[in-house]
């Protein structure tokens, strides 16, 4: 048996209105991959692909027979930025693109600064700065923690 590699390659959001969700992420300035359309969309983000896929089709593959979720899923995506000040600027840009404010930018007990938004379908995205986060030239996280 082979080992499961310790990496995260794709995060898929099940979309109820994929064209609307696609427009939102494009509105953030995120670049789509060339095969994106209103049936499936992808955004390459620093080495991880954010995929948008119809929720019914995703459920058929990943949750066959499971009850439909209600309310918040308990999952939040995070986009770490390079400075404390960028949290506020990114939060304002996300709101301008159509996000809903969940938690205003604030300094956190863990020593960083963050804010939370929701995309048009309620998926949570944290915009965060942590002094220990390090990124490569692609924006991929290379180190986190002390």
Short mmCIF file of C-alpha atoms in Angstrom, two decimals:
data_model
loop_
_atom_site.label_atom_id
_atom_site.label_comp_id
_atom_site.label_asym_id
_atom_site.label_seq_id
_atom_site.Cartn_x
_atom_site.Cartn_y
_atom_site.Cartn_z
CA UNK A 1 0.00 0.00 0.00
CA UNK A 2 1.33 3.45 -0.89
CA UNK A 3 1.40 6.39 1.48
CA UNK A 4 -0.99 9.29 1.06
CA UNK A 5 1.22 12.32 0.24
CA UNK A 6 1.15 15.11 2.82
CA UNK A 7 -0.18 17.84 0.56
CA UNK A 8 -3.41 19.59 -0.29
CA UNK A 9 -3.92 19.99 -4.03
CA UNK A 10 -7.55 20.97 -4.57
CA UNK A 11 -10.28 22.50 -2.42
CA UNK A 12 -13.72 22.10 -4.01
CA UNK A 13 -16.72 24.23 -3.13
CA UNK A 14 -20.10 22.78 -4.05
CA UNK A 15 -21.93 25.64 -5.76
CA UNK A 16 -25.69 26.14 -5.84
CA UNK A 17 -25.33 28.94 -8.42
CA UNK A 18 -21.99 28.30 -10.07
CA UNK A 19 -22.07 31.24 -12.54
CA UNK A 20 -22.71 33.69 -9.67
CA UNK A 21 -20.00 32.19 -7.47
CA UNK A 22 -17.59 32.21 -10.42
CA UNK A 23 -18.27 35.93 -11.03
CA UNK A 24 -17.62 36.65 -7.35
CA UNK A 25 -14.18 35.01 -7.32
CA UNK A 26 -13.30 36.64 -10.63
CA UNK A 27 -14.41 39.93 -9.05
CA UNK A 28 -11.78 39.43 -6.36
CA UNK A 29 -9.23 39.53 -9.17
CA UNK A 30 -8.46 35.81 -8.96
CA UNK A 31 -7.42 34.37 -12.34
CA UNK A 32 -9.33 31.38 -13.65
CA UNK A 33 -7.68 28.44 -15.33
CA UNK A 34 -8.41 28.23 -19.05
CA UNK A 35 -10.83 25.29 -18.84
CA UNK A 36 -13.24 27.16 -16.54
CA UNK A 37 -16.82 27.72 -17.59
CA UNK A 38 -20.24 27.96 -15.95
CA UNK A 39 -20.31 24.17 -15.38
CA UNK A 40 -16.95 23.96 -13.55
CA UNK A 41 -14.43 26.62 -12.62
CA UNK A 42 -10.96 26.59 -11.16
CA UNK A 43 -8.58 29.17 -9.70
CA UNK A 44 -4.92 28.30 -9.15
CA UNK A 45 -3.99 29.96 -5.85
CA UNK A 46 -0.35 29.60 -4.85
CA UNK A 47 -0.15 25.90 -5.60
CA UNK A 48 -3.69 24.89 -4.54
CA UNK A 49 -6.60 24.77 -6.95
CA UNK A 50 -9.88 26.24 -5.73
CA UNK A 51 -12.56 24.40 -7.71
CA UNK A 52 -16.21 25.36 -8.04
CA UNK A 53 -18.46 22.42 -8.91
CA UNK A 54 -22.26 22.02 -8.92
CA UNK A 55 -23.26 20.99 -5.39
CA UNK A 56 -25.62 18.23 -6.59
CA UNK A 57 -22.90 16.64 -8.71
CA UNK A 58 -20.37 16.95 -5.88
CA UNK A 59 -22.83 15.37 -3.44
CA UNK A 60 -23.38 12.45 -5.84
CA UNK A 61 -19.62 11.79 -5.81
CA UNK A 62 -18.62 12.67 -2.26
CA UNK A 63 -21.73 12.33 -0.10
CA UNK A 64 -24.00 9.74 -1.68
CA UNK A 65 -26.76 8.88 0.77
CA UNK A 66 -25.77 11.56 3.30
CA UNK A 67 -28.33 14.14 4.40
CA UNK A 68 -28.03 17.60 2.87
CA UNK A 69 -26.11 19.99 5.12
CA UNK A 70 -27.94 22.89 6.71
CA UNK A 71 -26.37 26.09 7.98
CA UNK A 72 -22.66 26.79 8.12
CA UNK A 73 -20.49 23.76 7.35
CA UNK A 74 -17.86 24.46 9.99
CA UNK A 75 -15.18 24.96 7.32
CA UNK A 76 -13.37 28.21 6.60
CA UNK A 77 -10.83 28.80 3.86
CA UNK A 78 -8.02 31.22 4.65
CA UNK A 79 -5.99 33.65 2.60
CA UNK A 80 -2.93 34.86 4.50
CA UNK A 81 -1.55 38.23 3.47
CA UNK A 82 1.90 39.75 3.89
CA UNK A 83 1.17 42.47 6.45
CA UNK A 84 -1.19 43.47 9.23
CA UNK A 85 -2.39 46.44 7.12
CA UNK A 86 -3.23 44.20 4.15
CA UNK A 87 -5.95 42.49 6.19
CA UNK A 88 -8.00 45.69 6.22
CA UNK A 89 -7.36 46.47 2.54
CA UNK A 90 -8.22 42.93 1.41
CA UNK A 91 -11.35 42.93 3.58
CA UNK A 92 -12.53 46.19 1.93
CA UNK A 93 -11.77 44.82 -1.55
CA UNK A 94 -13.71 41.62 -0.83
CA UNK A 95 -16.73 43.63 0.36
CA UNK A 96 -16.53 45.73 -2.82
CA UNK A 97 -16.58 42.50 -4.86
CA UNK A 98 -19.82 41.40 -3.16
CA UNK A 99 -18.70 39.55 -0.03
CA UNK A 100 -20.69 39.74 3.19
CA UNK A 101 -18.85 40.87 6.31
CA UNK A 102 -18.85 38.19 9.02
CA UNK A 103 -16.18 39.60 11.37
CA UNK A 104 -14.47 42.97 10.93
CA UNK A 105 -10.64 43.06 10.91
CA UNK A 106 -9.23 42.81 14.41
CA UNK A 107 -6.08 41.85 16.26
CA UNK A 108 -6.41 38.28 17.55
CA UNK A 109 -5.30 36.65 20.79
CA UNK A 110 -2.92 34.41 18.83
CA UNK A 111 -0.86 37.49 17.84
CA UNK A 112 -2.05 38.09 14.30
CA UNK A 113 -4.85 40.04 12.66
CA UNK A 114 -7.78 38.63 10.73
CA UNK A 115 -11.28 39.20 9.39
CA UNK A 116 -13.96 36.89 8.03
CA UNK A 117 -16.17 37.26 4.97
CA UNK A 118 -18.75 35.06 3.30
CA UNK A 119 -18.96 34.56 -0.45
CA UNK A 120 -22.39 34.79 -2.14
CA UNK A 121 -23.21 31.21 -1.07
CA UNK A 122 -22.13 31.63 2.55
CA UNK A 123 -18.72 29.92 2.32
CA UNK A 124 -16.41 31.48 4.90
CA UNK A 125 -13.05 32.97 3.99
CA UNK A 126 -10.64 34.25 6.60
CA UNK A 127 -8.29 37.04 5.58
CA UNK A 128 -5.36 36.77 7.96
CA UNK A 129 -1.89 37.99 8.76
CA UNK A 130 0.45 35.96 10.94
CA UNK A 131 4.03 37.08 11.52
CA UNK A 132 5.24 33.50 11.15
CA UNK A 133 3.72 32.86 7.71
CA UNK A 134 6.26 32.62 4.88
CA UNK A 135 5.47 32.36 1.16
CA UNK A 136 7.37 31.48 -1.99
CA UNK A 137 7.25 33.50 -5.24
CA UNK A 138 3.98 31.80 -6.27
CA UNK A 139 2.30 32.75 -3.00
CA UNK A 140 2.41 29.18 -1.68
CA UNK A 141 2.76 28.88 2.10
CA UNK A 142 6.21 27.48 2.87
CA UNK A 143 6.39 27.92 6.65
CA UNK A 144 3.96 28.64 9.48
CA UNK A 145 4.57 28.76 13.20
CA UNK A 146 7.55 29.64 15.31
#
